Protein backbone atom coordinates (compact mmCIF):
# COMPACT_ATOMS: atom_id res chain seq x y z
CA UNK A 1 0.00 0.00 0.00
CA UNK A 2 1.27 3.46 -0.87
CA UNK A 3 1.47 5.74 2.17
CA UNK A 4 2.63 8.95 0.47
CA UNK A 5 3.98 10.43 -2.75
CA UNK A 6 6.52 13.29 -2.83
CA UNK A 7 8.25 15.33 -5.49
CA UNK A 8 11.29 17.18 -4.19
CA UNK A 9 13.93 19.38 -5.82
CA UNK A 10 17.71 19.08 -5.27
CA UNK A 11 17.59 21.87 -2.68
CA UNK A 12 15.30 19.72 -0.54
CA UNK A 13 12.13 21.71 -1.13
CA UNK A 14 8.93 19.71 -1.45
CA UNK A 15 7.14 20.59 -4.67
CA UNK A 16 4.29 18.09 -4.46
CA UNK A 17 3.06 15.90 -1.62
CA UNK A 18 0.12 13.56 -1.37
CA UNK A 19 -0.60 11.46 1.72
CA UNK A 20 -2.88 8.45 1.66
CA UNK A 21 -2.92 8.06 5.44
CA UNK A 22 -3.62 10.83 7.94
CA UNK A 23 -0.43 12.53 9.14
CA UNK A 24 -0.54 15.77 11.12
CA UNK A 25 0.93 18.81 9.37
CA UNK A 26 3.80 19.32 11.84
CA UNK A 27 4.73 15.62 11.60
CA UNK A 28 4.63 15.82 7.79
CA UNK A 29 7.22 18.57 7.83
CA UNK A 30 9.57 16.57 10.05
CA UNK A 31 8.97 13.36 8.09
CA UNK A 32 9.61 15.05 4.74
CA UNK A 33 12.82 16.66 6.03
CA UNK A 34 14.19 13.31 7.21
CA UNK A 35 13.16 11.50 4.03
CA UNK A 36 14.63 14.19 1.79
CA UNK A 37 17.89 14.12 3.74
CA UNK A 38 18.10 10.34 3.35
CA UNK A 39 17.40 10.36 -0.39
CA UNK A 40 19.56 13.36 -1.32
CA UNK A 41 22.58 12.05 0.61
CA UNK A 42 22.72 8.81 -1.41
CA UNK A 43 24.95 8.44 -4.45
CA UNK A 44 23.63 7.40 -7.86
CA UNK A 45 25.37 4.03 -7.43
CA UNK A 46 23.29 3.14 -4.39
CA UNK A 47 19.99 1.27 -4.48
CA UNK A 48 16.81 3.33 -4.83
CA UNK A 49 15.06 1.40 -2.04
CA UNK A 50 15.52 2.45 1.59
CA UNK A 51 14.06 0.84 4.69
CA UNK A 52 12.93 3.71 6.87
CA UNK A 53 11.16 3.33 10.21
CA UNK A 54 8.08 1.15 9.67
CA UNK A 55 7.95 1.54 5.87
CA UNK A 56 10.10 1.56 2.75
CA UNK A 57 11.07 4.43 0.49
CA UNK A 58 11.31 4.02 -3.26
CA UNK A 59 12.76 6.97 -5.16
CA UNK A 60 14.00 7.99 -8.58
CA UNK A 61 15.82 11.10 -9.70
CA UNK A 62 14.90 12.92 -12.89
CA UNK A 63 17.21 15.88 -13.54
CA UNK A 64 16.62 18.23 -10.59
CA UNK A 65 13.53 16.40 -9.28
CA UNK A 66 13.32 13.44 -6.95
CA UNK A 67 10.14 11.38 -6.83
CA UNK A 68 9.79 9.54 -3.51
CA UNK A 69 7.07 7.05 -2.63
CA UNK A 70 6.55 5.63 0.86
CA UNK A 71 5.16 2.10 0.93
CA UNK A 72 4.46 -0.60 3.50
CA UNK A 73 6.60 -3.76 3.81
CA UNK A 74 4.29 -5.93 1.69
CA UNK A 75 4.35 -3.71 -1.40
CA UNK A 76 6.53 -4.67 -4.37
CA UNK A 77 9.40 -2.16 -4.64
CA UNK A 78 10.05 -2.82 -8.34
CA UNK A 79 6.39 -2.26 -9.20
CA UNK A 80 6.46 1.10 -7.40
CA UNK A 81 9.78 1.95 -9.11
CA UNK A 82 8.07 1.36 -12.48
CA UNK A 83 4.99 3.31 -11.33
CA UNK A 84 7.24 6.32 -10.69
CA UNK A 85 8.73 6.01 -14.16
CA UNK A 86 5.30 5.72 -15.79
CA UNK A 87 4.08 8.77 -13.85
CA UNK A 88 7.04 10.83 -15.08
CA UNK A 89 6.49 9.61 -18.65
CA UNK A 90 2.89 10.84 -18.49
CA UNK A 91 4.12 14.22 -17.22
CA UNK A 92 6.67 14.31 -20.05
CA UNK A 93 3.93 13.70 -22.61
CA UNK A 94 1.73 16.42 -21.11
CA UNK A 95 4.49 19.04 -20.66
CA UNK A 96 6.87 17.79 -23.42
CA UNK A 97 9.73 17.75 -20.86
CA UNK A 98 8.83 17.76 -17.19
CA UNK A 99 10.61 20.28 -14.98
CA UNK A 100 10.24 21.67 -11.49
CA UNK A 101 8.40 24.68 -12.89
CA UNK A 102 5.90 22.40 -14.65
CA UNK A 103 5.20 20.55 -11.42
CA UNK A 104 4.63 23.82 -9.55
CA UNK A 105 2.34 25.04 -12.33
CA UNK A 106 0.30 21.84 -12.49
CA UNK A 107 -0.14 21.75 -8.70
CA UNK A 108 -1.47 25.31 -8.65
CA UNK A 109 -3.72 24.52 -11.61
CA UNK A 110 -5.14 21.46 -9.83
CA UNK A 111 -5.89 23.51 -6.71
CA UNK A 112 -7.68 26.17 -8.76
CA UNK A 113 -9.98 23.62 -10.45
N, CA, C and O atoms as a printed pandas DataFrame, in Angstrom:
     atom_number atom_name residue_name chain_id  residue_number  x_coord  y_coord  z_coord
0              1         N          UNK        A               1    0.838   -1.176    0.000
1              2        CA          UNK        A               1    0.000    0.000    0.000
2              3         C          UNK        A               1    0.881    1.238    0.000
3              4         O          UNK        A               1    1.870    1.305    0.731
4              5         N          UNK        A               2    0.525    2.206   -0.812
5              6        CA          UNK        A               2    1.273    3.463   -0.869
6              7         C          UNK        A               2    0.814    4.349    0.277
7              8         O          UNK        A               2   -0.383    4.560    0.473
8              9         N          UNK        A               3    1.785    4.871    1.037
9             10        CA          UNK        A               3    1.474    5.742    2.166
10            11         C          UNK        A               3    1.540    7.215    1.775
11            12         O          UNK        A               3    0.731    8.021    2.234
12            13         N          UNK        A               4    2.509    7.564    0.921
13            14        CA          UNK        A               4    2.627    8.952    0.473
14            15         C          UNK        A               4    3.423    9.015   -0.817
15            16         O          UNK        A               4    4.107    8.065   -1.199
16            17         N          UNK        A               5    3.315   10.168   -1.484
17            18        CA          UNK        A               5    3.980   10.434   -2.751
18            19         C          UNK        A               5    4.560   11.836   -2.655
19            20         O          UNK        A               5    3.837   12.782   -2.344
20            21         N          UNK        A               6    5.866   11.985   -2.919
21            22        CA          UNK        A               6    6.524   13.290   -2.828
22            23         C          UNK        A               6    7.300   13.585   -4.101
23            24         O          UNK        A               6    7.859   12.685   -4.728
24            25         N          UNK        A               7    7.324   14.850   -4.471
25            26        CA          UNK        A               7    8.255   15.334   -5.490
26            27         C          UNK        A               7    9.056   16.437   -4.832
27            28         O          UNK        A               7    8.505   17.377   -4.258
28            29         N          UNK        A               8   10.381   16.302   -4.927
29            30        CA          UNK        A               8   11.294   17.177   -4.194
30            31         C          UNK        A               8   12.383   17.655   -5.147
31            32         O          UNK        A               8   12.822   16.898   -6.013
32            33         N          UNK        A               9   12.826   18.912   -4.997
33            34        CA          UNK        A               9   13.934   19.376   -5.818
34            35         C          UNK        A               9   15.273   19.087   -5.126
35            36         O          UNK        A               9   15.297   18.603   -3.994
36            37         N          UNK        A              10   16.381   19.383   -5.809
37            38        CA          UNK        A              10   17.709   19.082   -5.266
38            39         C          UNK        A              10   18.045   19.920   -4.040
39            40         O          UNK        A              10   18.924   19.544   -3.265
40            41         N          UNK        A              11   17.369   21.037   -3.849
41            42        CA          UNK        A              11   17.588   21.868   -2.678
42            43         C          UNK        A              11   16.829   21.349   -1.468
43            44         O          UNK        A              11   16.961   21.896   -0.373
44            45         N          UNK        A              12   16.041   20.309   -1.651
45            46        CA          UNK        A              12   15.303   19.719   -0.544
46            47         C          UNK        A              12   13.933   20.321   -0.313
47            48         O          UNK        A              12   13.319   20.080    0.726
48            49         N          UNK        A              13   13.444   21.100   -1.263
49            50        CA          UNK        A              13   12.126   21.714   -1.130
50            51         C          UNK        A              13   11.062   20.789   -1.719
51            52         O          UNK        A              13   11.201   20.315   -2.847
52            53         N          UNK        A              14   10.023   20.540   -0.969
53            54        CA          UNK        A              14    8.928   19.706   -1.448
54            55         C          UNK        A              14    8.101   20.502   -2.446
55            56         O          UNK        A              14    7.645   21.606   -2.149
56            57         N          UNK        A              15    7.911   19.937   -3.627
57            58        CA          UNK        A              15    7.138   20.592   -4.670
58            59         C          UNK        A              15    5.744   20.004   -4.807
59            60         O          UNK        A              15    4.823   20.675   -5.272
60            61         N          UNK        A              16    5.590   18.749   -4.401
61            62        CA          UNK        A              16    4.294   18.093   -4.456
62            63         C          UNK        A              16    4.276   17.031   -3.375
63            64         O          UNK        A              16    5.239   16.279   -3.227
64            65         N          UNK        A              17    3.197   16.964   -2.622
65            66        CA          UNK        A              17    3.060   15.903   -1.621
66            67         C          UNK        A              17    1.614   15.445   -1.582
67            68         O          UNK        A              17    0.679   16.244   -1.649
68            69         N          UNK        A              18    1.462   14.153   -1.472
69            70        CA          UNK        A              18    0.122   13.564   -1.366
70            71         C          UNK        A              18    0.211   12.417   -0.375
71            72         O          UNK        A              18    0.989   11.482   -0.563
72            73         N          UNK        A              19   -0.585   12.491    0.676
73            74        CA          UNK        A              19   -0.595   11.463    1.716
74            75         C          UNK        A              19   -1.874   10.654    1.609
75            76         O          UNK        A              19   -2.958   11.201    1.406
76            77         N          UNK        A              20   -1.733    9.346    1.749
77            78        CA          UNK        A              20   -2.885    8.454    1.655
78            79         C          UNK        A              20   -3.268    7.894    3.023
79            80         O          UNK        A              20   -4.178    7.072    3.131
80            81         N          UNK        A              21   -2.580    8.336    4.049
81            82        CA          UNK        A              21   -2.921    8.063    5.443
82            83         C          UNK        A              21   -2.835    9.399    6.171
83            84         O          UNK        A              21   -2.049   10.267    5.790
84            85         N          UNK        A              22   -3.634    9.566    7.209
85            86        CA          UNK        A              22   -3.619   10.826    7.943
86            87         C          UNK        A              22   -2.291   11.006    8.679
87            88         O          UNK        A              22   -1.870   10.145    9.451
88            89         N          UNK        A              23   -1.651   12.129    8.425
89            90        CA          UNK        A              23   -0.433   12.526    9.137
90            91         C          UNK        A              23   -0.591   14.003    9.460
91            92         O          UNK        A              23   -0.888   14.805    8.575
92            93         N          UNK        A              24   -0.394   14.366   10.721
93            94        CA          UNK        A              24   -0.539   15.768   11.125
94            95         C          UNK        A              24    0.476   16.635   10.381
95            96         O          UNK        A              24    1.560   16.174   10.024
96            97         N          UNK        A              25    0.112   17.882   10.157
97            98        CA          UNK        A              25    0.932   18.815    9.372
98            99         C          UNK        A              25    2.346   18.951    9.951
99           100         O          UNK        A              25    3.322   18.880    9.205
100          101         N          UNK        A              26    2.467   19.145   11.255
101          102        CA          UNK        A              26    3.800   19.321   11.841
102          103         C          UNK        A              26    4.644   18.049   11.717
103          104         O          UNK        A              26    5.863   18.129   11.566
104          105         N          UNK        A              27    4.003   16.880   11.779
105          106        CA          UNK        A              27    4.729   15.624   11.596
106          107         C          UNK        A              27    5.116   15.418   10.140
107          108         O          UNK        A              27    6.152   14.819    9.853
108          109         N          UNK        A              28    4.294   15.908    9.219
109          110        CA          UNK        A              28    4.625   15.815    7.792
110          111         C          UNK        A              28    5.918   16.563    7.498
111          112         O          UNK        A              28    6.785   16.067    6.780
112          113         N          UNK        A              29    6.036   17.756    8.058
113          114        CA          UNK        A              29    7.225   18.573    7.827
114          115         C          UNK        A              29    8.477   17.859    8.311
115          116         O          UNK        A              29    9.484   17.822    7.604
116          117         N          UNK        A              30    8.423   17.295    9.502
117          118        CA          UNK        A              30    9.573   16.572   10.046
118          119         C          UNK        A              30    9.860   15.322    9.231
119          120         O          UNK        A              30   11.018   15.028    8.932
120          121         N          UNK        A              31    8.816   14.584    8.869
121          122        CA          UNK        A              31    8.966   13.362    8.086
122          123         C          UNK        A              31    9.593   13.665    6.730
123          124         O          UNK        A              31   10.527   12.984    6.306
124          125         N          UNK        A              32    9.081   14.679    6.059
125          126        CA          UNK        A              32    9.612   15.048    4.744
126          127         C          UNK        A              32   11.066   15.476    4.839
127          128         O          UNK        A              32   11.865   15.124    3.971
128          129         N          UNK        A              33   11.428   16.225    5.865
129          130        CA          UNK        A              33   12.817   16.661    6.028
130          131         C          UNK        A              33   13.752   15.467    6.195
131          132         O          UNK        A              33   14.825   15.435    5.593
132          133         N          UNK        A              34   13.361   14.494    6.998
133          134        CA          UNK        A              34   14.188   13.306    7.208
134          135         C          UNK        A              34   14.287   12.471    5.938
135          136         O          UNK        A              34   15.365   11.990    5.590
136          137         N          UNK        A              35   13.178   12.301    5.256
137          138        CA          UNK        A              35   13.160   11.504    4.030
138          139         C          UNK        A              35   14.016   12.155    2.955
139          140         O          UNK        A              35   14.803   11.487    2.285
140          141         N          UNK        A              36   13.859   13.452    2.798
141          142        CA          UNK        A              36   14.628   14.185    1.795
142          143         C          UNK        A              36   16.112   14.076    2.094
143          144         O          UNK        A              36   16.915   13.854    1.187
144          145         N          UNK        A              37   16.481   14.231    3.354
145          146        CA          UNK        A              37   17.888   14.120    3.745
146          147         C          UNK        A              37   18.437   12.745    3.386
147          148         O          UNK        A              37   19.547   12.633    2.865
148          149         N          UNK        A              38   17.662   11.702    3.662
149          150        CA          UNK        A              38   18.101   10.336    3.350
150          151         C          UNK        A              38   18.284   10.126    1.851
151          152         O          UNK        A              38   19.281    9.543    1.424
152          153         N          UNK        A              39   17.340   10.590    1.061
153          154        CA          UNK        A              39   17.403   10.359   -0.386
154          155         C          UNK        A              39   18.478   11.210   -1.065
155          156         O          UNK        A              39   19.200   10.716   -1.932
156          157         N          UNK        A              40   18.588   12.477   -0.681
157          158        CA          UNK        A              40   19.557   13.362   -1.323
158          159         C          UNK        A              40   20.994   13.006   -0.966
159          160         O          UNK        A              40   21.910   13.304   -1.733
160          161         N          UNK        A              41   21.208   12.375    0.181
161          162        CA          UNK        A              41   22.577   12.053    0.606
162          163         C          UNK        A              41   23.115   10.791   -0.070
163          164         O          UNK        A              41   24.305   10.497    0.047
164          165         N          UNK        A              42   22.277   10.054   -0.764
165          166        CA          UNK        A              42   22.717    8.809   -1.407
166          167         C          UNK        A              42   23.332    9.096   -2.773
167          168         O          UNK        A              42   22.926   10.024   -3.472
168          169         N          UNK        A              43   24.322    8.277   -3.139
169          170        CA          UNK        A              43   24.946    8.437   -4.455
170          171         C          UNK        A              43   24.100    7.728   -5.503
171          172         O          UNK        A              43   23.211    6.942   -5.177
172          173         N          UNK        A              44   24.390    8.020   -6.768
173          174        CA          UNK        A              44   23.632    7.404   -7.858
174          175         C          UNK        A              44   23.911    5.911   -7.965
175          176         O          UNK        A              44   23.127    5.178   -8.568
176          177         N          UNK        A              45   25.016    5.453   -7.389
177          178        CA          UNK        A              45   25.371    4.033   -7.432
178          179         C          UNK        A              45   24.601    3.204   -6.410
179          180         O          UNK        A              45   24.556    1.979   -6.514
180          181         N          UNK        A              46   24.003    3.856   -5.436
181          182        CA          UNK        A              46   23.285    3.139   -4.388
182          183         C          UNK        A              46   21.878    2.773   -4.837
183          184         O          UNK        A              46   21.311    3.389   -5.739
184          185         N          UNK        A              47   21.337    1.764   -4.190
185          186        CA          UNK        A              47   19.992    1.267   -4.481
186          187         C          UNK        A              47   18.941    2.359   -4.208
187          188         O          UNK        A              47   19.113    3.192   -3.318
188          189         N          UNK        A              48   17.882    2.338   -4.971
189          190        CA          UNK        A              48   16.809    3.333   -4.826
190          191         C          UNK        A              48   15.727    2.900   -3.859
191          192         O          UNK        A              48   14.648    3.493   -3.835
192          193         N          UNK        A              49   15.994    1.873   -3.061
193          194        CA          UNK        A              49   15.058    1.398   -2.045
194          195         C          UNK        A              49   15.719    1.575   -0.685
195          196         O          UNK        A              49   16.857    1.155   -0.477
196          197         N          UNK        A              50   14.991    2.203    0.244
197          198        CA          UNK        A              50   15.517    2.448    1.586
198          199         C          UNK        A              50   14.496    1.959    2.598
199          200         O          UNK        A              50   13.312    2.278    2.490
200          201         N          UNK        A              51   14.939    1.195    3.571
201          202        CA          UNK        A              51   14.061    0.844    4.687
202          203         C          UNK        A              51   14.142    1.980    5.681
203          204         O          UNK        A              51   15.226    2.348    6.135
204          205         N          UNK        A              52   12.988    2.535    6.019
205          206        CA          UNK        A              52   12.934    3.708    6.874
206          207         C          UNK        A              52   11.799    3.543    7.875
207          208         O          UNK        A              52   10.635    3.435    7.489
208          209         N          UNK        A              53   12.132    3.524    9.137
209          210        CA          UNK        A              53   11.159    3.327   10.215
210          211         C          UNK        A              53   10.284    2.116    9.934
211          212         O          UNK        A              53   10.804    1.012    9.769
212          213         N          UNK        A              54    8.965    2.294    9.875
213          214        CA          UNK        A              54    8.075    1.148    9.674
214          215         C          UNK        A              54    7.590    1.031    8.228
215          216         O          UNK        A              54    6.580    0.376    7.971
216          217         N          UNK        A              55    8.300    1.660    7.278
217          218        CA          UNK        A              55    7.946    1.542    5.871
218          219         C          UNK        A              55    9.198    1.616    5.007
219          220         O          UNK        A              55   10.309    1.776    5.512
220          221         N          UNK        A              56    9.002    1.500    3.713
221          222        CA          UNK        A              56   10.096    1.565    2.755
222          223         C          UNK        A              56    9.934    2.801    1.889
223          224         O          UNK        A              56    8.822    3.266    1.643
224          225         N          UNK        A              57   11.059    3.323    1.432
225          226        CA          UNK        A              57   11.068    4.433    0.491
226          227         C          UNK        A              57   11.565    3.929   -0.855
227          228         O          UNK        A              57   12.564    3.213   -0.928
228          229         N          UNK        A              58   10.872    4.300   -1.906
229          230        CA          UNK        A              58   11.307    4.018   -3.264
230          231         C          UNK        A              58   11.423    5.373   -3.941
231          232         O          UNK        A              58   10.476    6.160   -3.928
232          233         N          UNK        A              59   12.586    5.652   -4.538
233          234        CA          UNK        A              59   12.760    6.968   -5.158
234          235         C          UNK        A              59   13.486    6.850   -6.485
235          236         O          UNK        A              59   14.203    5.883   -6.741
236          237         N          UNK        A              60   13.286    7.850   -7.317
237          238        CA          UNK        A              60   14.000    7.994   -8.583
238          239         C          UNK        A              60   14.302    9.466   -8.785
239          240         O          UNK        A              60   13.529   10.339   -8.391
240          241         N          UNK        A              61   15.441    9.722   -9.405
241          242        CA          UNK        A              61   15.824   11.097   -9.697
242          243         C          UNK        A              61   15.677   11.350  -11.187
243          244         O          UNK        A              61   16.130   10.558  -12.014
244          245         N          UNK        A              62   15.038   12.461  -11.516
245          246        CA          UNK        A              62   14.902   12.916  -12.890
246          247         C          UNK        A              62   15.385   14.358  -12.929
247          248         O          UNK        A              62   14.697   15.267  -12.465
248          249         N          UNK        A              63   16.575   14.558  -13.487
249          250        CA          UNK        A              63   17.205   15.883  -13.542
250          251         C          UNK        A              63   17.260   16.474  -12.135
251          252         O          UNK        A              63   17.933   15.921  -11.264
252          253         N          UNK        A              64   16.575   17.571  -11.901
253          254        CA          UNK        A              64   16.623   18.229  -10.589
254          255         C          UNK        A              64   15.497   17.796   -9.662
255          256         O          UNK        A              64   15.383   18.316   -8.552
256          257         N          UNK        A              65   14.658   16.848  -10.098
257          258        CA          UNK        A              65   13.533   16.402   -9.280
258          259         C          UNK        A              65   13.733   14.972   -8.777
259          260         O          UNK        A              65   14.200   14.093   -9.501
260          261         N          UNK        A              66   13.366   14.776   -7.528
261          262        CA          UNK        A              66   13.316   13.438   -6.950
262          263         C          UNK        A              66   11.859   13.095   -6.727
263          264         O          UNK        A              66   11.093   13.912   -6.216
264          265         N          UNK        A              67   11.476   11.888   -7.110
265          266        CA          UNK        A              67   10.136   11.385   -6.830
266          267         C          UNK        A              67   10.314   10.297   -5.781
267          268         O          UNK        A              67   11.037    9.325   -6.001
268          269         N          UNK        A              68    9.650   10.464   -4.636
269          270        CA          UNK        A              68    9.788    9.544   -3.512
270          271         C          UNK        A              68    8.406    9.005   -3.150
271          272         O          UNK        A              68    7.446    9.761   -3.000
272          273         N          UNK        A              69    8.328    7.686   -3.014
273          274        CA          UNK        A              69    7.070    7.048   -2.630
274          275         C          UNK        A              69    7.322    6.219   -1.379
275          276         O          UNK        A              69    8.248    5.409   -1.334
276          277         N          UNK        A              70    6.492    6.429   -0.366
277          278        CA          UNK        A              70    6.554    5.634    0.855
278          279         C          UNK        A              70    5.555    4.495    0.772
279          280         O          UNK        A              70    4.380    4.713    0.476
280          281         N          UNK        A              71    6.021    3.277    1.033
281          282        CA          UNK        A              71    5.161    2.098    0.926
282          283         C          UNK        A              71    5.304    1.235    2.176
283          284         O          UNK        A              71    6.262    1.382    2.935
284          285         N          UNK        A              72    4.345    0.335    2.384
285          286        CA          UNK        A              72    4.462   -0.598    3.501
286          287         C          UNK        A              72    5.356   -1.770    3.095
287          288         O          UNK        A              72    5.776   -1.862    1.941
288          289         N          UNK        A              73    5.648   -2.668    4.049
289          290        CA          UNK        A              73    6.598   -3.759    3.811
290          291         C          UNK        A              73    6.116   -4.773    2.774
291          292         O          UNK        A              73    6.936   -5.445    2.150
292          293         N          UNK        A              74    4.819   -4.894    2.583
293          294        CA          UNK        A              74    4.294   -5.929    1.692
294          295         C          UNK        A              74    4.241   -5.495    0.230
295          296         O          UNK        A              74    4.028   -6.326   -0.652
296          297         N          UNK        A              75    4.429   -4.224   -0.031
297          298        CA          UNK        A              75    4.347   -3.709   -1.403
298          299         C          UNK        A              75    5.600   -4.102   -2.187
299          300         O          UNK        A              75    6.688   -4.216   -1.623
300          301         N          UNK        A              76    5.433   -4.305   -3.483
301          302        CA          UNK        A              76    6.535   -4.672   -4.371
302          303         C          UNK        A              76    7.313   -3.412   -4.767
303          304         O          UNK        A              76    6.767   -2.516   -5.412
304          305         N          UNK        A              77    8.586   -3.351   -4.377
305          306        CA          UNK        A              77    9.405   -2.161   -4.643
306          307         C          UNK        A              77    9.598   -1.918   -6.143
307          308         O          UNK        A              77    9.536   -0.778   -6.603
308          309         N          UNK        A              78    9.830   -2.987   -6.897
309          310        CA          UNK        A              78   10.050   -2.825   -8.336
310          311         C          UNK        A              78    8.796   -2.307   -9.046
311          312         O          UNK        A              78    8.896   -1.515   -9.983
312          313         N          UNK        A              79    7.634   -2.746   -8.609
313          314        CA          UNK        A              79    6.388   -2.259   -9.199
314          315         C          UNK        A              79    6.225   -0.764   -8.936
315          316         O          UNK        A              79    5.794   -0.024   -9.820
316          317         N          UNK        A              80    6.560   -0.321   -7.747
317          318        CA          UNK        A              80    6.463    1.103   -7.405
318          319         C          UNK        A              80    7.516    1.897   -8.172
319          320         O          UNK        A              80    7.253    3.018   -8.608
320          321         N          UNK        A              81    8.708    1.320   -8.337
321          322        CA          UNK        A              81    9.779    1.951   -9.112
322          323         C          UNK        A              81    9.301    2.202  -10.546
323          324         O          UNK        A              81    9.537    3.274  -11.104
324          325         N          UNK        A              82    8.632    1.212  -11.136
325          326        CA          UNK        A              82    8.069    1.355  -12.476
326          327         C          UNK        A              82    6.903    2.344  -12.499
327          328         O          UNK        A              82    6.737    3.088  -13.465
328          329         N          UNK        A              83    6.098    2.350  -11.438
329          330        CA          UNK        A              83    4.994    3.306  -11.325
330          331         C          UNK        A              83    5.525    4.737  -11.381
331          332         O          UNK        A              83    4.952    5.592  -12.057
332          333         N          UNK        A              84    6.616    4.991  -10.670
333          334        CA          UNK        A              84    7.239    6.325  -10.687
334          335         C          UNK        A              84    7.638    6.682  -12.110
335          336         O          UNK        A              84    7.367    7.786  -12.582
336          337         N          UNK        A              85    8.282    5.747  -12.785
337          338        CA          UNK        A              85    8.732    6.009  -14.156
338          339         C          UNK        A              85    7.547    6.287  -15.078
339          340         O          UNK        A              85    7.596    7.210  -15.890
340          341         N          UNK        A              86    6.496    5.502  -14.957
341          342        CA          UNK        A              86    5.301    5.721  -15.786
342          343         C          UNK        A              86    4.662    7.076  -15.500
343          344         O          UNK        A              86    4.208    7.758  -16.419
344          345         N          UNK        A              87    4.628    7.467  -14.227
345          346        CA          UNK        A              87    4.082    8.772  -13.846
346          347         C          UNK        A              87    4.874    9.897  -14.514
347          348         O          UNK        A              87    4.288   10.836  -15.052
348          349         N          UNK        A              88    6.190    9.801  -14.479
349          350        CA          UNK        A              88    7.038   10.833  -15.080
350          351         C          UNK        A              88    6.889   10.824  -16.610
351          352         O          UNK        A              88    6.915   11.884  -17.236
352          353         N          UNK        A              89    6.735    9.657  -17.206
353          354        CA          UNK        A              89    6.494    9.605  -18.648
354          355         C          UNK        A              89    5.196   10.320  -19.032
355          356         O          UNK        A              89    5.147   11.013  -20.048
356          357         N          UNK        A              90    4.156   10.154  -18.231
357          358        CA          UNK        A              90    2.893   10.845  -18.487
358          359         C          UNK        A              90    3.095   12.354  -18.370
359          360         O          UNK        A              90    2.591   13.112  -19.198
360          361         N          UNK        A              91    3.824   12.791  -17.353
361          362        CA          UNK        A              91    4.115   14.222  -17.218
362          363         C          UNK        A              91    4.916   14.723  -18.415
363          364         O          UNK        A              91    4.667   15.822  -18.911
364          365         N          UNK        A              92    5.874   13.929  -18.883
365          366        CA          UNK        A              92    6.666   14.312  -20.052
366          367         C          UNK        A              92    5.799   14.471  -21.292
367          368         O          UNK        A              92    6.012   15.388  -22.085
368          369         N          UNK        A              93    4.831   13.594  -21.465
369          370        CA          UNK        A              93    3.928   13.704  -22.611
370          371         C          UNK        A              93    3.077   14.971  -22.523
371          372         O          UNK        A              93    2.855   15.656  -23.521
372          373         N          UNK        A              94    2.601   15.270  -21.301
373          374        CA          UNK        A              94    1.733   16.425  -21.106
374          375         C          UNK        A              94    2.501   17.735  -21.253
375          376         O          UNK        A              94    2.015   18.674  -21.884
376          377         N          UNK        A              95    3.709   17.799  -20.668
377          378        CA          UNK        A              95    4.487   19.041  -20.659
378          379         C          UNK        A              95    5.597   19.069  -21.702
379          380         O          UNK        A              95    6.276   20.088  -21.826
380          381         N          UNK        A              96    5.805   18.012  -22.442
381          382        CA          UNK        A              96    6.869   17.793  -23.423
382          383         C          UNK        A              96    8.217   17.496  -22.751
383          384         O          UNK        A              96    8.932   16.627  -23.248
384          385         N          UNK        A              97    8.589   18.125  -21.712
385          386        CA          UNK        A              97    9.727   17.753  -20.863
386          387         C          UNK        A              97    9.408   18.273  -19.475
387          388         O          UNK        A              97    9.313   19.482  -19.264
388          389         N          UNK        A              98    9.244   17.359  -18.530
389          390        CA          UNK        A              98    8.833   17.757  -17.189
390          391         C          UNK        A              98    9.980   18.472  -16.478
391          392         O          UNK        A              98   11.141   18.072  -16.572
392          393         N          UNK        A              99    9.623   19.538  -15.768
393          394        CA          UNK        A              99   10.606   20.276  -14.979
394          395         C          UNK        A              99    9.950   20.683  -13.663
395          396         O          UNK        A              99    8.749   20.502  -13.462
396          397         N          UNK        A             100   10.758   21.227  -12.787
397          398        CA          UNK        A             100   10.240   21.669  -11.487
398          399         C          UNK        A             100    9.174   22.742  -11.667
399          400         O          UNK        A             100    8.182   22.763  -10.938
400          401         N          UNK        A             101    9.372   23.615  -12.618
401          402        CA          UNK        A             101    8.404   24.680  -12.893
402          403         C          UNK        A             101    7.064   24.090  -13.354
403          404         O          UNK        A             101    6.001   24.568  -12.957
404          405         N          UNK        A             102    7.125   23.053  -14.192
405          406        CA          UNK        A             102    5.902   22.398  -14.653
406          407         C          UNK        A             102    5.135   21.791  -13.497
407          408         O          UNK        A             102    3.909   21.885  -13.440
408          409         N          UNK        A             103    5.852   21.168  -12.577
409          410        CA          UNK        A             103    5.196   20.549  -11.419
410          411         C          UNK        A             103    4.527   21.618  -10.579
411          412         O          UNK        A             103    3.386   21.442  -10.153
412          413         N          UNK        A             104    5.214   22.723  -10.333
413          414        CA          UNK        A             104    4.632   23.819   -9.550
414          415         C          UNK        A             104    3.391   24.375  -10.245
415          416         O          UNK        A             104    2.384   24.659   -9.597
416          417         N          UNK        A             105    3.470   24.527  -11.571
417          418        CA          UNK        A             105    2.338   25.041  -12.335
418          419         C          UNK        A             105    1.153   24.088  -12.268
419          420         O          UNK        A             105    0.023   24.517  -12.035
420          421         N          UNK        A             106    1.404   22.798  -12.471
421          422        CA          UNK        A             106    0.301   21.839  -12.489
422          423         C          UNK        A             106   -0.351   21.710  -11.123
423          424         O          UNK        A             106   -1.562   21.509  -11.040
424          425         N          UNK        A             107    0.419   21.820  -10.057
425          426        CA          UNK        A             107   -0.145   21.748   -8.704
426          427         C          UNK        A             107   -1.056   22.942   -8.464
427          428         O          UNK        A             107   -2.152   22.785   -7.926
428          429         N          UNK        A             108   -0.613   24.139   -8.858
429          430        CA          UNK        A             108   -1.467   25.307   -8.647
430          431         C          UNK        A             108   -2.706   25.224   -9.529
431          432         O          UNK        A             108   -3.781   25.661   -9.119
432          433         N          UNK        A             109   -2.576   24.673  -10.727
433          434        CA          UNK        A             109   -3.717   24.521  -11.613
434          435         C          UNK        A             109   -4.744   23.530  -11.041
435          436         O          UNK        A             109   -5.951   23.748  -11.144
436          437         N          UNK        A             110   -4.257   22.462  -10.452
437          438        CA          UNK        A             110   -5.143   21.463   -9.835
438          439         C          UNK        A             110   -5.905   22.088   -8.671
439          440         O          UNK        A             110   -7.101   21.842   -8.515
440          441         N          UNK        A             111   -5.228   22.894   -7.854
441          442        CA          UNK        A             111   -5.888   23.509   -6.705
442          443         C          UNK        A             111   -6.919   24.554   -7.120
443          444         O          UNK        A             111   -7.881   24.797   -6.392
444          445         N          UNK        A             112   -6.725   25.176   -8.287
445          446        CA          UNK        A             112   -7.682   26.165   -8.757
446          447         C          UNK        A             112   -8.937   25.517   -9.327
447          448         O          UNK        A             112  -10.006   26.127   -9.316
448          449         N          UNK        A             113   -8.822   24.297   -9.823
449          450        CA          UNK        A             113   -9.975   23.624  -10.455
450          451         C          UNK        A             113  -11.001   23.189   -9.456
451          452         O          UNK        A             113  -12.022   22.612   -9.831
